[in-house]
């Protein structure tokens, strides 16, 4: 079997956007919920507002997360939801990790 016939290593199927630990953790939470508010997610991930905001922006730019802003009473709130693309990318990323972990 030549090198050209060898299947690509599963690491080539990892999404580089999800390589950051906070982005990975954020997508893991979004995969388990329909929608979550920013403060709850921040507290769960144990990060600051600025760290979470920066990572949300990266995922939103990639098309993986949708951000919805609104109010509860007079207090502003932000909610996050994985997009269909984000859900798909997350599932493929996890599948690649599982292949890598169980490969040898």
mmCIF file with all atom_site columns, C-alpha atoms in Angstrom:
data_model
loop_
_atom_site.group_PDB
_atom_site.id
_atom_site.type_symbol
_atom_site.label_atom_id
_atom_site.label_alt_id
_atom_site.label_comp_id
_atom_site.label_asym_id
_atom_site.label_entity_id
_atom_site.label_seq_id
_atom_site.pdbx_PDB_ins_code
_atom_site.Cartn_x
_atom_site.Cartn_y
_atom_site.Cartn_z
_atom_site.occupancy
_atom_site.B_iso_or_equiv
_atom_site.pdbx_formal_charge
_atom_site.auth_seq_id
_atom_site.auth_comp_id
_atom_site.auth_asym_id
_atom_site.auth_atom_id
_atom_site.pdbx_PDB_model_num
ATOM 1   C CA . UNK A 1 1   ? 0.000   0.000  0.000  1.00 0.00 ? 1   UNK A CA 1
ATOM 2   C CA . UNK A 1 2   ? 1.504   3.318  -1.022 1.00 0.00 ? 2   UNK A CA 1
ATOM 3   C CA . UNK A 1 3   ? 1.361   6.554  0.974  1.00 0.00 ? 3   UNK A CA 1
ATOM 4   C CA . UNK A 1 4   ? -1.253  7.793  -1.497 1.00 0.00 ? 4   UNK A CA 1
ATOM 5   C CA . UNK A 1 5   ? -3.491  4.826  -0.666 1.00 0.00 ? 5   UNK A CA 1
ATOM 6   C CA . UNK A 1 6   ? -3.266  5.381  3.082  1.00 0.00 ? 6   UNK A CA 1
ATOM 7   C CA . UNK A 1 7   ? -6.323  7.136  4.511  1.00 0.00 ? 7   UNK A CA 1
ATOM 8   C CA . UNK A 1 8   ? -5.721  10.590 5.958  1.00 0.00 ? 8   UNK A CA 1
ATOM 9   C CA . UNK A 1 9   ? -4.983  10.645 9.671  1.00 0.00 ? 9   UNK A CA 1
ATOM 10  C CA . UNK A 1 10  ? -8.115  11.652 11.620 1.00 0.00 ? 10  UNK A CA 1
ATOM 11  C CA . UNK A 1 11  ? -6.374  14.783 12.918 1.00 0.00 ? 11  UNK A CA 1
ATOM 12  C CA . UNK A 1 12  ? -6.857  16.230 9.446  1.00 0.00 ? 12  UNK A CA 1
ATOM 13  C CA . UNK A 1 13  ? -10.596 16.227 10.170 1.00 0.00 ? 13  UNK A CA 1
ATOM 14  C CA . UNK A 1 14  ? -10.297 18.342 13.321 1.00 0.00 ? 14  UNK A CA 1
ATOM 15  C CA . UNK A 1 15  ? -11.682 21.850 13.009 1.00 0.00 ? 15  UNK A CA 1
ATOM 16  C CA . UNK A 1 16  ? -8.948  24.368 13.935 1.00 0.00 ? 16  UNK A CA 1
ATOM 17  C CA . UNK A 1 17  ? -11.541 26.818 15.232 1.00 0.00 ? 17  UNK A CA 1
ATOM 18  C CA . UNK A 1 18  ? -12.461 24.331 17.959 1.00 0.00 ? 18  UNK A CA 1
ATOM 19  C CA . UNK A 1 19  ? -8.834  23.833 18.988 1.00 0.00 ? 19  UNK A CA 1
ATOM 20  C CA . UNK A 1 20  ? -9.056  26.588 21.599 1.00 0.00 ? 20  UNK A CA 1
ATOM 21  C CA . UNK A 1 21  ? -10.102 25.093 24.965 1.00 0.00 ? 21  UNK A CA 1
ATOM 22  C CA . UNK A 1 22  ? -12.764 27.727 25.698 1.00 0.00 ? 22  UNK A CA 1
ATOM 23  C CA . UNK A 1 23  ? -14.298 27.453 22.217 1.00 0.00 ? 23  UNK A CA 1
ATOM 24  C CA . UNK A 1 24  ? -14.272 23.660 22.515 1.00 0.00 ? 24  UNK A CA 1
ATOM 25  C CA . UNK A 1 25  ? -15.930 23.820 25.942 1.00 0.00 ? 25  UNK A CA 1
ATOM 26  C CA . UNK A 1 26  ? -18.447 26.403 24.746 1.00 0.00 ? 26  UNK A CA 1
ATOM 27  C CA . UNK A 1 27  ? -19.522 24.222 21.818 1.00 0.00 ? 27  UNK A CA 1
ATOM 28  C CA . UNK A 1 28  ? -19.775 21.205 24.143 1.00 0.00 ? 28  UNK A CA 1
ATOM 29  C CA . UNK A 1 29  ? -22.305 23.104 26.255 1.00 0.00 ? 29  UNK A CA 1
ATOM 30  C CA . UNK A 1 30  ? -24.240 24.393 23.240 1.00 0.00 ? 30  UNK A CA 1
ATOM 31  C CA . UNK A 1 31  ? -24.455 20.849 21.867 1.00 0.00 ? 31  UNK A CA 1
ATOM 32  C CA . UNK A 1 32  ? -26.375 19.868 25.000 1.00 0.00 ? 32  UNK A CA 1
ATOM 33  C CA . UNK A 1 33  ? -28.833 22.745 25.132 1.00 0.00 ? 33  UNK A CA 1
ATOM 34  C CA . UNK A 1 34  ? -31.139 24.597 22.794 1.00 0.00 ? 34  UNK A CA 1
ATOM 35  C CA . UNK A 1 35  ? -30.018 28.018 24.014 1.00 0.00 ? 35  UNK A CA 1
ATOM 36  C CA . UNK A 1 36  ? -28.113 29.374 27.006 1.00 0.00 ? 36  UNK A CA 1
ATOM 37  C CA . UNK A 1 37  ? -27.648 32.824 28.437 1.00 0.00 ? 37  UNK A CA 1
ATOM 38  C CA . UNK A 1 38  ? -24.206 34.405 28.464 1.00 0.00 ? 38  UNK A CA 1
ATOM 39  C CA . UNK A 1 39  ? -23.920 34.693 32.271 1.00 0.00 ? 39  UNK A CA 1
ATOM 40  C CA . UNK A 1 40  ? -24.825 31.047 32.875 1.00 0.00 ? 40  UNK A CA 1
ATOM 41  C CA . UNK A 1 41  ? -22.328 29.914 30.249 1.00 0.00 ? 41  UNK A CA 1
ATOM 42  C CA . UNK A 1 42  ? -19.634 32.219 31.640 1.00 0.00 ? 42  UNK A CA 1
ATOM 43  C CA . UNK A 1 43  ? -20.099 30.829 35.133 1.00 0.00 ? 43  UNK A CA 1
ATOM 44  C CA . UNK A 1 44  ? -20.170 27.226 33.924 1.00 0.00 ? 44  UNK A CA 1
ATOM 45  C CA . UNK A 1 45  ? -16.960 27.655 31.917 1.00 0.00 ? 45  UNK A CA 1
ATOM 46  C CA . UNK A 1 46  ? -15.339 29.642 34.749 1.00 0.00 ? 46  UNK A CA 1
ATOM 47  C CA . UNK A 1 47  ? -14.066 32.419 32.501 1.00 0.00 ? 47  UNK A CA 1
ATOM 48  C CA . UNK A 1 48  ? -14.353 36.200 32.513 1.00 0.00 ? 48  UNK A CA 1
ATOM 49  C CA . UNK A 1 49  ? -16.840 38.169 30.441 1.00 0.00 ? 49  UNK A CA 1
ATOM 50  C CA . UNK A 1 50  ? -14.067 39.366 28.150 1.00 0.00 ? 50  UNK A CA 1
ATOM 51  C CA . UNK A 1 51  ? -12.638 35.887 27.537 1.00 0.00 ? 51  UNK A CA 1
ATOM 52  C CA . UNK A 1 52  ? -16.063 34.449 26.755 1.00 0.00 ? 52  UNK A CA 1
ATOM 53  C CA . UNK A 1 53  ? -17.002 37.414 24.590 1.00 0.00 ? 53  UNK A CA 1
ATOM 54  C CA . UNK A 1 54  ? -13.845 37.051 22.507 1.00 0.00 ? 54  UNK A CA 1
ATOM 55  C CA . UNK A 1 55  ? -14.421 33.322 21.955 1.00 0.00 ? 55  UNK A CA 1
ATOM 56  C CA . UNK A 1 56  ? -18.117 33.813 21.161 1.00 0.00 ? 56  UNK A CA 1
ATOM 57  C CA . UNK A 1 57  ? -17.137 36.395 18.543 1.00 0.00 ? 57  UNK A CA 1
ATOM 58  C CA . UNK A 1 58  ? -14.718 33.913 16.944 1.00 0.00 ? 58  UNK A CA 1
ATOM 59  C CA . UNK A 1 59  ? -17.395 31.206 16.799 1.00 0.00 ? 59  UNK A CA 1
ATOM 60  C CA . UNK A 1 60  ? -20.016 33.651 15.542 1.00 0.00 ? 60  UNK A CA 1
ATOM 61  C CA . UNK A 1 61  ? -17.646 34.813 12.778 1.00 0.00 ? 61  UNK A CA 1
ATOM 62  C CA . UNK A 1 62  ? -17.108 31.178 11.783 1.00 0.00 ? 62  UNK A CA 1
ATOM 63  C CA . UNK A 1 63  ? -20.876 30.710 11.577 1.00 0.00 ? 63  UNK A CA 1
ATOM 64  C CA . UNK A 1 64  ? -20.991 28.190 14.432 1.00 0.00 ? 64  UNK A CA 1
ATOM 65  C CA . UNK A 1 65  ? -22.902 30.272 16.994 1.00 0.00 ? 65  UNK A CA 1
ATOM 66  C CA . UNK A 1 66  ? -25.875 32.602 16.798 1.00 0.00 ? 66  UNK A CA 1
ATOM 67  C CA . UNK A 1 67  ? -26.104 35.443 19.321 1.00 0.00 ? 67  UNK A CA 1
ATOM 68  C CA . UNK A 1 68  ? -29.456 36.871 20.337 1.00 0.00 ? 68  UNK A CA 1
ATOM 69  C CA . UNK A 1 69  ? -29.747 39.994 22.449 1.00 0.00 ? 69  UNK A CA 1
ATOM 70  C CA . UNK A 1 70  ? -32.798 41.111 24.367 1.00 0.00 ? 70  UNK A CA 1
ATOM 71  C CA . UNK A 1 71  ? -34.068 42.247 27.729 1.00 0.00 ? 71  UNK A CA 1
ATOM 72  C CA . UNK A 1 72  ? -35.539 40.681 30.811 1.00 0.00 ? 72  UNK A CA 1
ATOM 73  C CA . UNK A 1 73  ? -37.350 43.605 32.326 1.00 0.00 ? 73  UNK A CA 1
ATOM 74  C CA . UNK A 1 74  ? -34.939 46.474 31.899 1.00 0.00 ? 74  UNK A CA 1
ATOM 75  C CA . UNK A 1 75  ? -31.818 44.333 32.111 1.00 0.00 ? 75  UNK A CA 1
ATOM 76  C CA . UNK A 1 76  ? -30.021 43.450 28.863 1.00 0.00 ? 76  UNK A CA 1
ATOM 77  C CA . UNK A 1 77  ? -29.358 39.771 28.227 1.00 0.00 ? 77  UNK A CA 1
ATOM 78  C CA . UNK A 1 78  ? -27.454 37.790 25.622 1.00 0.00 ? 78  UNK A CA 1
ATOM 79  C CA . UNK A 1 79  ? -28.345 34.240 24.585 1.00 0.00 ? 79  UNK A CA 1
ATOM 80  C CA . UNK A 1 80  ? -26.245 31.828 22.563 1.00 0.00 ? 80  UNK A CA 1
ATOM 81  C CA . UNK A 1 81  ? -27.253 28.957 20.326 1.00 0.00 ? 81  UNK A CA 1
ATOM 82  C CA . UNK A 1 82  ? -25.303 26.635 18.055 1.00 0.00 ? 82  UNK A CA 1
ATOM 83  C CA . UNK A 1 83  ? -26.172 27.018 14.375 1.00 0.00 ? 83  UNK A CA 1
ATOM 84  C CA . UNK A 1 84  ? -26.869 23.954 12.212 1.00 0.00 ? 84  UNK A CA 1
ATOM 85  C CA . UNK A 1 85  ? -23.369 24.369 10.761 1.00 0.00 ? 85  UNK A CA 1
ATOM 86  C CA . UNK A 1 86  ? -21.916 24.625 14.266 1.00 0.00 ? 86  UNK A CA 1
ATOM 87  C CA . UNK A 1 87  ? -23.708 21.452 15.329 1.00 0.00 ? 87  UNK A CA 1
ATOM 88  C CA . UNK A 1 88  ? -22.425 19.611 12.267 1.00 0.00 ? 88  UNK A CA 1
ATOM 89  C CA . UNK A 1 89  ? -18.837 20.811 12.723 1.00 0.00 ? 89  UNK A CA 1
ATOM 90  C CA . UNK A 1 90  ? -18.993 19.855 16.411 1.00 0.00 ? 90  UNK A CA 1
ATOM 91  C CA . UNK A 1 91  ? -20.132 16.307 15.573 1.00 0.00 ? 91  UNK A CA 1
ATOM 92  C CA . UNK A 1 92  ? -17.399 15.853 12.944 1.00 0.00 ? 92  UNK A CA 1
ATOM 93  C CA . UNK A 1 93  ? -14.771 17.250 15.333 1.00 0.00 ? 93  UNK A CA 1
ATOM 94  C CA . UNK A 1 94  ? -15.847 14.802 18.065 1.00 0.00 ? 94  UNK A CA 1
ATOM 95  C CA . UNK A 1 95  ? -15.821 11.905 15.614 1.00 0.00 ? 95  UNK A CA 1
ATOM 96  C CA . UNK A 1 96  ? -12.239 12.758 14.630 1.00 0.00 ? 96  UNK A CA 1
ATOM 97  C CA . UNK A 1 97  ? -11.204 12.952 18.303 1.00 0.00 ? 97  UNK A CA 1
ATOM 98  C CA . UNK A 1 98  ? -12.808 9.560  18.961 1.00 0.00 ? 98  UNK A CA 1
ATOM 99  C CA . UNK A 1 99  ? -10.954 8.063  15.988 1.00 0.00 ? 99  UNK A CA 1
ATOM 100 C CA . UNK A 1 100 ? -7.675  9.481  17.235 1.00 0.00 ? 100 UNK A CA 1
ATOM 101 C CA . UNK A 1 101 ? -8.261  8.278  20.802 1.00 0.00 ? 101 UNK A CA 1
ATOM 102 C CA . UNK A 1 102 ? -9.214  4.754  19.733 1.00 0.00 ? 102 UNK A CA 1
ATOM 103 C CA . UNK A 1 103 ? -7.028  4.420  16.699 1.00 0.00 ? 103 UNK A CA 1
ATOM 104 C CA . UNK A 1 104 ? -3.944  2.525  17.779 1.00 0.00 ? 104 UNK A CA 1
#
